[in-house]
Amino acid sequence: MSDIGSIFTTADILLMILAACAPGFVLGAALGAWKSPGHRLRGAALYGAAGFGLAFVGWWFYLEVMK
């Protein structure tokens, strides 16, 4: 059983997730804006969400499977 719930609040954990996955969002948004010149905002939003998701999966895999 983990003590992480007693050390950090839910808001703290969400902020850690946002901070850890922010580089994935930024890189994905930049790539999306570059790859879709006609629809830069839509491309940035879609690729940014995909980058955030990939960063989240990468962190989860590293922390839960590899460690």
mmCIF file of C-alpha atoms in Angstrom:
data_model
loop_
_atom_site.group_PDB
_atom_site.id
_atom_site.type_symbol
_atom_site.label_atom_id
_atom_site.label_comp_id
_atom_site.label_asym_id
_atom_site.label_seq_id
_atom_site.Cartn_x
_atom_site.Cartn_y
_atom_site.Cartn_z
ATOM 1 C CA MET A 1 0.000 0.000 0.000
ATOM 2 C CA SER A 2 1.311 3.429 -0.927
ATOM 3 C CA ASP A 3 1.487 6.524 1.270
ATOM 4 C CA ILE A 4 1.391 8.927 -1.666
ATOM 5 C CA GLY A 5 -2.196 9.874 -0.854
ATOM 6 C CA SER A 6 -1.242 10.998 2.618
ATOM 7 C CA ILE A 7 1.778 13.025 1.476
ATOM 8 C CA PHE A 8 0.310 14.874 -1.523
ATOM 9 C CA THR A 9 -3.171 16.182 -2.177
ATOM 10 C CA THR A 10 -4.993 15.514 -5.429
ATOM 11 C CA ALA A 11 -4.234 19.031 -6.636
ATOM 12 C CA ASP A 12 -0.515 18.502 -5.955
ATOM 13 C CA ILE A 13 -0.472 15.290 -7.980
ATOM 14 C CA LEU A 14 -2.326 16.936 -10.880
ATOM 15 C CA LEU A 15 0.140 19.829 -10.896
ATOM 16 C CA MET A 16 3.055 17.381 -10.970
ATOM 17 C CA ILE A 17 1.496 15.594 -13.937
ATOM 18 C CA LEU A 18 0.953 18.881 -15.772
ATOM 19 C CA ALA A 19 4.534 19.991 -15.109
ATOM 20 C CA ALA A 20 6.015 16.652 -16.183
ATOM 21 C CA CYS A 21 3.998 16.459 -19.421
ATOM 22 C CA ALA A 22 4.247 20.129 -20.435
ATOM 23 C CA PRO A 23 7.312 19.617 -22.674
ATOM 24 C CA GLY A 24 5.395 16.986 -24.646
ATOM 25 C CA PHE A 25 2.556 19.432 -25.154
ATOM 26 C CA VAL A 26 4.864 22.236 -26.277
ATOM 27 C CA LEU A 27 6.793 20.056 -28.724
ATOM 28 C CA GLY A 28 3.588 18.541 -30.073
ATOM 29 C CA ALA A 29 1.982 21.944 -30.531
ATOM 30 C CA ALA A 30 5.026 23.281 -32.372
ATOM 31 C CA LEU A 31 5.116 20.232 -34.632
ATOM 32 C CA GLY A 32 1.380 20.449 -35.279
ATOM 33 C CA ALA A 33 1.547 24.125 -36.213
ATOM 34 C CA TRP A 34 4.430 23.405 -38.543
ATOM 35 C CA LYS A 35 2.868 20.330 -40.192
ATOM 36 C CA SER A 36 -0.522 21.911 -40.956
ATOM 37 C CA PRO A 37 0.059 25.367 -42.428
ATOM 38 C CA GLY A 38 -3.578 25.925 -43.427
ATOM 39 C CA HIS A 39 -4.973 25.151 -39.977
ATOM 40 C CA ARG A 40 -2.215 26.031 -37.527
ATOM 41 C CA LEU A 41 -4.388 26.398 -34.436
ATOM 42 C CA ARG A 42 -6.226 23.115 -34.963
ATOM 43 C CA GLY A 43 -2.966 21.297 -35.762
ATOM 44 C CA ALA A 44 -1.281 22.752 -32.697
ATOM 45 C CA ALA A 45 -4.182 21.726 -30.468
ATOM 46 C CA LEU A 46 -4.379 18.168 -31.815
ATOM 47 C CA TYR A 47 -0.649 17.531 -31.860
ATOM 48 C CA GLY A 48 -0.271 19.220 -28.470
ATOM 49 C CA ALA A 49 -2.853 16.884 -26.967
ATOM 50 C CA ALA A 50 -1.128 13.927 -28.601
ATOM 51 C CA GLY A 51 2.252 15.081 -27.280
ATOM 52 C CA PHE A 52 0.812 15.471 -23.790
ATOM 53 C CA GLY A 53 -0.668 11.976 -23.985
ATOM 54 C CA LEU A 54 2.575 10.450 -25.207
ATOM 55 C CA ALA A 55 4.536 12.193 -22.459
ATOM 56 C CA PHE A 56 2.040 10.940 -19.888
ATOM 57 C CA VAL A 57 2.317 7.367 -21.173
ATOM 58 C CA GLY A 58 6.105 7.667 -21.229
ATOM 59 C CA TRP A 59 6.254 8.859 -17.620
ATOM 60 C CA TRP A 60 3.781 6.189 -16.526
ATOM 61 C CA PHE A 61 5.806 3.478 -18.273
ATOM 62 C CA TYR A 62 9.040 4.723 -16.729
ATOM 63 C CA LEU A 63 7.664 5.030 -13.192
ATOM 64 C CA GLU A 64 5.445 1.939 -13.102
ATOM 65 C CA VAL A 65 7.118 -0.585 -15.366
ATOM 66 C CA MET A 66 10.819 0.210 -15.607
ATOM 67 C CA LYS A 67 11.524 1.343 -12.047
#
